[in-house]
PDB file of C-alpha atoms in Angstrom:
ATOM      1  CA  MET A   1      32.951 162.800 125.726  1.00 62.00           C
ATOM      2  CA  LYS A   2      30.461 160.181 124.599  1.00 73.00           C
ATOM      3  CA  SER A   3      32.383 157.207 126.018  1.00 90.00           C
ATOM      4  CA  PRO A   4      34.293 156.625 129.270  1.00 95.00           C
ATOM      5  CA  VAL A   5      37.202 155.383 127.176  1.00 96.00           C
ATOM      6  CA  LEU A   6      38.664 157.046 124.095  1.00 97.00           C
ATOM      7  CA  PRO A   7      40.266 154.265 122.023  1.00 97.00           C
ATOM      8  CA  VAL A   8      43.576 155.332 120.506  1.00 97.00           C
ATOM      9  CA  ALA A   9      44.129 153.561 117.186  1.00 96.00           C
ATOM     10  CA  THR A  10      47.309 153.241 115.153  1.00 96.00           C
ATOM     11  CA  ILE A  11      46.127 152.017 111.756  1.00 96.00           C
ATOM     12  CA  SER A  12      48.806 150.831 109.334  1.00 94.00           C
ATOM     13  CA  ASP A  13      46.446 149.207 106.814  1.00 95.00           C
ATOM     14  CA  VAL A  14      43.500 151.312 105.682  1.00 97.00           C
ATOM     15  CA  ALA A  15      41.487 148.118 105.129  1.00 96.00           C
ATOM     16  CA  HIS A  16      41.322 147.771 108.925  1.00 96.00           C
ATOM     17  CA  ALA A  17      39.729 151.187 109.496  1.00 97.00           C
ATOM     18  CA  VAL A  18      36.057 150.470 108.859  1.00 97.00           C
ATOM     19  CA  PRO A  19      35.845 146.996 110.479  1.00 97.00           C
ATOM     20  CA  LEU A  20      37.712 148.340 113.515  1.00 97.00           C
ATOM     21  CA  ALA A  21      35.285 151.231 113.911  1.00 97.00           C
ATOM     22  CA  ARG A  22      32.311 148.915 113.458  1.00 97.00           C
ATOM     23  CA  ALA A  23      33.687 146.479 116.030  1.00 97.00           C
ATOM     24  CA  LEU A  24      34.122 149.270 118.586  1.00 97.00           C
ATOM     25  CA  SER A  25      30.623 150.546 117.893  1.00 97.00           C
ATOM     26  CA  SER A  26      29.195 147.040 118.215  1.00 97.00           C
ATOM     27  CA  GLY A  27      30.742 146.830 121.677  1.00 96.00           C
ATOM     28  CA  GLY A  28      29.220 150.110 122.783  1.00 96.00           C
ATOM     29  CA  ILE A  29      32.067 152.552 122.168  1.00 96.00           C
ATOM     30  CA  SER A  30      30.973 155.444 119.968  1.00 96.00           C
ATOM     31  CA  VAL A  31      34.252 157.298 119.485  1.00 98.00           C
ATOM     32  CA  ILE A  32      37.732 156.597 118.112  1.00 98.00           C
ATOM     33  CA  GLU A  33      40.961 158.592 117.900  1.00 98.00           C
ATOM     34  CA  VAL A  34      43.081 157.713 114.860  1.00 98.00           C
ATOM     35  CA  VAL A  35      46.646 158.849 115.437  1.00 98.00           C
ATOM     36  CA  LEU A  36      48.612 160.411 112.607  1.00 98.00           C
ATOM     37  CA  ARG A  37      51.553 158.042 112.865  1.00 96.00           C
ATOM     38  CA  THR A  38      51.148 156.042 109.668  1.00 97.00           C
ATOM     39  CA  PRO A  39      50.945 156.929 105.966  1.00 97.00           C
ATOM     40  CA  CYS A  40      47.306 155.810 105.741  1.00 98.00           C
ATOM     41  CA  SER A  41      45.986 157.490 108.894  1.00 98.00           C
ATOM     42  CA  LEU A  42      44.259 160.352 107.073  1.00 98.00           C
ATOM     43  CA  GLN A  43      42.646 157.954 104.629  1.00 98.00           C
ATOM     44  CA  ALA A  44      41.517 155.820 107.569  1.00 98.00           C
ATOM     45  CA  ILE A  45      39.784 158.860 109.077  1.00 98.00           C
ATOM     46  CA  GLU A  46      38.074 159.556 105.747  1.00 98.00           C
ATOM     47  CA  ARG A  47      36.848 155.967 105.476  1.00 98.00           C
ATOM     48  CA  ILE A  48      35.496 155.833 109.013  1.00 98.00           C
ATOM     49  CA  ARG A  49      33.787 159.197 108.674  1.00 98.00           C
ATOM     50  CA  SER A  50      32.033 158.191 105.450  1.00 98.00           C
ATOM     51  CA  GLU A  51      31.220 154.548 106.198  1.00 98.00           C
ATOM     52  CA  VAL A  52      30.601 154.345 109.958  1.00 98.00           C
ATOM     53  CA  PRO A  53      28.294 157.264 110.779  1.00 96.00           C
ATOM     54  CA  ASP A  54      27.449 155.969 114.247  1.00 95.00           C
ATOM     55  CA  ILE A  55      30.995 156.510 115.535  1.00 97.00           C
ATOM     56  CA  THR A  56      32.688 159.859 116.079  1.00 98.00           C
ATOM     57  CA  VAL A  57      36.190 159.855 114.595  1.00 98.00           C
ATOM     58  CA  GLY A  58      38.959 162.165 115.703  1.00 98.00           C
ATOM     59  CA  ALA A  59      42.603 162.695 114.830  1.00 98.00           C
ATOM     60  CA  GLY A  60      45.406 162.426 117.353  1.00 98.00           C
ATOM     61  CA  THR A  61      49.129 163.003 117.718  1.00 98.00           C
ATOM     62  CA  LEU A  62      48.760 166.395 116.052  1.00 98.00           C
ATOM     63  CA  VAL A  63      52.135 168.070 116.487  1.00 98.00           C
ATOM     64  CA  THR A  64      52.132 170.760 113.773  1.00 98.00           C
ATOM     65  CA  PRO A  65      49.569 173.165 112.321  1.00 98.00           C
ATOM     66  CA  ARG A  66      49.808 171.188 109.086  1.00 98.00           C
ATOM     67  CA  ASP A  67      48.689 168.068 110.979  1.00 98.00           C
ATOM     68  CA  VAL A  68      45.639 169.977 112.172  1.00 98.00           C
ATOM     69  CA  ASP A  69      44.811 171.226 108.678  1.00 98.00           C
ATOM     70  CA  GLU A  70      45.145 167.766 107.157  1.00 98.00           C
ATOM     71  CA  ALA A  71      43.036 166.181 109.896  1.00 98.00           C
ATOM     72  CA  VAL A  72      40.275 168.715 109.331  1.00 98.00           C
ATOM     73  CA  ALA A  73      40.418 168.145 105.567  1.00 98.00           C
ATOM     74  CA  ALA A  74      40.139 164.371 106.120  1.00 98.00           C
ATOM     75  CA  GLY A  75      36.916 164.843 108.070  1.00 98.00           C
ATOM     76  CA  ALA A  76      38.085 164.507 111.661  1.00 98.00           C
ATOM     77  CA  GLN A  77      35.327 165.461 114.087  1.00 98.00           C
ATOM     78  CA  PHE A  78      37.623 166.283 117.002  1.00 98.00           C
ATOM     79  CA  LEU A  79      41.335 166.953 117.466  1.00 98.00           C
ATOM     80  CA  VAL A  80      43.878 165.678 120.002  1.00 98.00           C
ATOM     81  CA  SER A  81      47.475 166.753 120.526  1.00 98.00           C
ATOM     82  CA  PRO A  82      50.118 165.356 122.914  1.00 97.00           C
ATOM     83  CA  GLY A  83      51.200 168.896 123.814  1.00 96.00           C
ATOM     84  CA  ALA A  84      50.080 172.381 122.908  1.00 96.00           C
ATOM     85  CA  THR A  85      52.536 174.774 121.325  1.00 96.00           C
ATOM     86  CA  PRO A  86      51.005 178.187 120.609  1.00 96.00           C
ATOM     87  CA  GLU A  87      50.949 177.310 116.903  1.00 97.00           C
ATOM     88  CA  VAL A  88      49.182 173.975 117.306  1.00 98.00           C
ATOM     89  CA  ARG A  89      46.799 175.352 119.912  1.00 97.00           C
ATOM     90  CA  GLY A  90      45.965 178.263 117.630  1.00 96.00           C
ATOM     91  CA  SER A  91      45.295 175.970 114.670  1.00 98.00           C
ATOM     92  CA  MET A  92      43.054 173.766 116.777  1.00 98.00           C
ATOM     93  CA  THR A  93      41.099 176.780 117.986  1.00 97.00           C
ATOM     94  CA  GLU A  94      40.743 178.190 114.477  1.00 97.00           C
ATOM     95  CA  SER A  95      39.384 174.861 113.207  1.00 98.00           C
ATOM     96  CA  GLY A  96      36.250 175.289 115.293  1.00 97.00           C
ATOM     97  CA  LEU A  97      36.273 171.568 116.139  1.00 98.00           C
ATOM     98  CA  PRO A  98      36.173 170.128 119.664  1.00 97.00           C
ATOM     99  CA  ALA A  99      39.756 169.695 120.792  1.00 98.00           C
ATOM    100  CA  LEU A 100      41.823 168.082 123.513  1.00 98.00           C
ATOM    101  CA  PRO A 101      45.135 169.925 123.535  1.00 98.00           C
ATOM    102  CA  GLY A 102      47.797 168.124 125.513  1.00 97.00           C
ATOM    103  CA  ALA A 103      49.325 169.239 128.797  1.00 97.00           C
ATOM    104  CA  ALA A 104      51.515 167.708 131.488  1.00 95.00           C
ATOM    105  CA  THR A 105      51.984 170.500 134.047  1.00 96.00           C
ATOM    106  CA  VAL A 106      49.937 173.020 136.007  1.00 96.00           C
ATOM    107  CA  THR A 107      51.467 175.856 133.975  1.00 97.00           C
ATOM    108  CA  GLU A 108      50.440 174.222 130.709  1.00 97.00           C
ATOM    109  CA  LEU A 109      46.916 173.679 131.990  1.00 97.00           C
ATOM    110  CA  MET A 110      46.740 177.293 133.159  1.00 96.00           C
ATOM    111  CA  SER A 111      47.776 178.413 129.680  1.00 96.00           C
ATOM    112  CA  LEU A 112      44.985 176.362 128.143  1.00 97.00           C
ATOM    113  CA  ILE A 113      42.486 177.855 130.584  1.00 96.00           C
ATOM    114  CA  ASP A 114      43.715 181.327 129.618  1.00 96.00           C
ATOM    115  CA  HIS A 115      42.881 180.471 125.996  1.00 95.00           C
ATOM    116  CA  GLY A 116      39.376 179.308 126.794  1.00 95.00           C
ATOM    117  CA  TYR A 117      39.832 175.556 127.034  1.00 97.00           C
ATOM    118  CA  GLU A 118      37.793 173.574 129.546  1.00 96.00           C
ATOM    119  CA  HIS A 119      39.084 170.115 128.541  1.00 97.00           C
ATOM    120  CA  ALA A 120      42.598 168.797 127.972  1.00 98.00           C
ATOM    121  CA  LYS A 121      44.539 165.622 127.364  1.00 98.00           C
ATOM    122  CA  LEU A 122      46.960 164.800 130.171  1.00 97.00           C
ATOM    123  CA  PHE A 123      49.976 162.979 128.764  1.00 95.00           C
ATOM    124  CA  PRO A 124      51.818 160.906 129.846  1.00 95.00           C
ATOM    125  CA  ALA A 125      49.474 160.145 132.721  1.00 96.00           C
ATOM    126  CA  GLU A 126      51.034 157.173 134.503  1.00 96.00           C
ATOM    127  CA  SER A 127      54.650 158.243 134.232  1.00 95.00           C
ATOM    128  CA  SER A 128      53.736 161.775 135.356  1.00 94.00           C
ATOM    129  CA  GLY A 129      52.438 160.491 138.671  1.00 96.00           C
ATOM    130  CA  GLY A 130      49.206 158.666 137.946  1.00 97.00           C
ATOM    131  CA  ILE A 131      46.197 159.031 140.216  1.00 97.00           C
ATOM    132  CA  SER A 132      48.053 161.047 142.872  1.00 97.00           C
ATOM    133  CA  TYR A 133      49.084 163.573 140.223  1.00 97.00           C
ATOM    134  CA  ILE A 134      45.523 163.774 138.876  1.00 97.00           C
ATOM    135  CA  ARG A 135      44.305 164.550 142.394  1.00 97.00           C
ATOM    136  CA  ALA A 136      46.976 167.186 142.903  1.00 97.00           C
ATOM    137  CA  LEU A 137      45.982 168.874 139.657  1.00 97.00           C
ATOM    138  CA  GLY A 138      42.345 168.756 140.677  1.00 96.00           C
ATOM    139  CA  SER A 139      43.125 170.644 143.867  1.00 96.00           C
ATOM    140  CA  VAL A 140      44.515 173.659 141.976  1.00 97.00           C
ATOM    141  CA  VAL A 141      42.837 173.594 138.544  1.00 96.00           C
ATOM    142  CA  PRO A 142      39.580 171.692 139.173  1.00 94.00           C
ATOM    143  CA  HIS A 143      37.698 173.576 136.458  1.00 89.00           C
ATOM    144  CA  ILE A 144      39.553 171.912 133.576  1.00 97.00           C
ATOM    145  CA  LYS A 145      38.483 168.335 132.885  1.00 97.00           C
ATOM    146  CA  LEU A 146      41.127 165.838 131.833  1.00 98.00           C
ATOM    147  CA  CYS A 147      41.488 162.883 129.504  1.00 98.00           C
ATOM    148  CA  PRO A 148      44.515 161.048 130.956  1.00 98.00           C
ATOM    149  CA  THR A 149      46.409 159.016 128.376  1.00 96.00           C
ATOM    150  CA  GLY A 150      49.594 156.990 128.580  1.00 94.00           C
ATOM    151  CA  GLY A 151      49.819 153.850 130.688  1.00 95.00           C
ATOM    152  CA  ILE A 152      46.043 153.500 131.081  1.00 96.00           C
ATOM    153  CA  ASP A 153      44.570 150.003 130.848  1.00 95.00           C
ATOM    154  CA  GLN A 154      41.475 148.040 131.812  1.00 92.00           C
ATOM    155  CA  ALA A 155      42.825 147.514 135.330  1.00 94.00           C
ATOM    156  CA  ASN A 156      43.583 151.107 136.303  1.00 96.00           C
ATOM    157  CA  ALA A 157      41.013 152.935 134.158  1.00 96.00           C
ATOM    158  CA  PRO A 158      38.270 152.734 136.844  1.00 96.00           C
ATOM    159  CA  SER A 159      40.492 154.515 139.376  1.00 96.00           C
ATOM    160  CA  TYR A 160      41.091 157.361 136.934  1.00 97.00           C
ATOM    161  CA  LEU A 161      37.418 157.593 136.027  1.00 96.00           C
ATOM    162  CA  ASN A 162      36.499 157.934 139.702  1.00 96.00           C
ATOM    163  CA  GLU A 163      38.348 161.250 139.915  1.00 96.00           C
ATOM    164  CA  PRO A 164      36.017 164.264 139.571  1.00 96.00           C
ATOM    165  CA  ASN A 165      38.386 166.121 137.220  1.00 97.00           C
ATOM    166  CA  VAL A 166      38.574 163.205 134.760  1.00 97.00           C
ATOM    167  CA  MET A 167      36.105 163.232 131.858  1.00 97.00           C
ATOM    168  CA  CYS A 168      37.348 160.043 130.175  1.00 97.00           C
ATOM    169  CA  VAL A 169      40.561 158.088 129.676  1.00 98.00           C
ATOM    170  CA  GLY A 170      42.466 157.406 126.495  1.00 96.00           C
ATOM    171  CA  GLY A 171      44.030 154.069 125.751  1.00 91.00           C
ATOM    172  CA  SER A 172      45.093 151.584 123.130  1.00 92.00           C
ATOM    173  CA  TRP A 173      44.323 148.415 125.085  1.00 92.00           C
ATOM    174  CA  LEU A 174      40.976 148.094 123.301  1.00 90.00           C
ATOM    175  CA  ILE A 175      42.806 147.693 120.014  1.00 91.00           C
ATOM    176  CA  PRO A 176      45.246 144.753 119.858  1.00 84.00           C
ATOM    177  CA  ASP A 177      47.751 144.361 117.037  1.00 86.00           C
ATOM    178  CA  LEU A 178      45.482 144.680 114.022  1.00 84.00           C
ATOM    179  CA  ASP A 179      47.752 142.708 111.720  1.00 81.00           C
ATOM    180  CA  ALA A 180      47.886 139.803 114.170  1.00 81.00           C
ATOM    181  CA  LEU A 181      44.131 140.018 114.828  1.00 83.00           C
ATOM    182  CA  ASP A 182      43.494 138.400 111.451  1.00 82.00           C
ATOM    183  CA  GLY A 183      39.896 139.541 111.142  1.00 84.00           C
ATOM    184  CA  ARG A 184      38.745 138.450 114.599  1.00 89.00           C
ATOM    185  CA  TRP A 185      36.869 141.702 115.177  1.00 94.00           C
ATOM    186  CA  ASN A 186      34.703 140.078 117.843  1.00 94.00           C
ATOM    187  CA  GLN A 187      37.724 140.364 120.148  1.00 94.00           C
ATOM    188  CA  VAL A 188      37.693 144.137 119.714  1.00 95.00           C
ATOM    189  CA  SER A 189      33.944 144.218 120.322  1.00 96.00           C
ATOM    190  CA  ALA A 190      34.397 142.265 123.553  1.00 95.00           C
ATOM    191  CA  LEU A 191      37.098 144.652 124.781  1.00 95.00           C
ATOM    192  CA  ALA A 192      34.911 147.601 123.802  1.00 95.00           C
ATOM    193  CA  ALA A 193      31.992 146.189 125.773  1.00 95.00           C
ATOM    194  CA  GLN A 194      34.201 145.885 128.869  1.00 94.00           C
ATOM    195  CA  ALA A 195      35.352 149.478 128.421  1.00 94.00           C
ATOM    196  CA  ALA A 196      31.827 150.794 127.851  1.00 94.00           C
ATOM    197  CA  ALA A 197      30.780 149.182 131.131  1.00 93.00           C
ATOM    198  CA  LEU A 198      33.190 151.493 132.959  1.00 90.00           C
ATOM    199  CA  ALA A 199      30.800 154.417 132.474  1.00 73.00           C
ATOM    200  CA  ARG A 200      30.110 156.203 135.724  1.00 55.00           C
TER     201      ARG A 200
END
């Protein structure tokens, strides 16, 4: 992963997509995950991909093969799922794109390893046991690198990033309520700069 933090963005107004991506890039974060939770999320991915070439845009919250297909068609450069059913995992593999299929247990991680994956999203990280759980996983499946997501913030991100089986962390704290932000993109850039400084 290009950044220590993978910003997770819920975009409800497509007009926010490009300035958000530019603000993150200005702060030193070169990647963004747009979650497919709003009607304009696919269009947001298209806009970022075409207008902000210096940031890598991915699609998250992929829960069906159709989600994967639509994300690929929109121009997503990587794929993220909260879990990994055989159908979703298969679609992600067939896409040929870098992917972070989701897992929450040793068995799920073992299944991903069996299917050739070396990286996975761990969700929900904090409520599953946090740092102690990450360490326990590292003792039995150290060869799969994790992107913990769920309950991660500026305060606890460094502790996660210090674990050898953690490649990056995912979080939404870099992206405040975009409607309430009212165009103050410098706030996002400042948060991005703080996150970029967490690089090991």
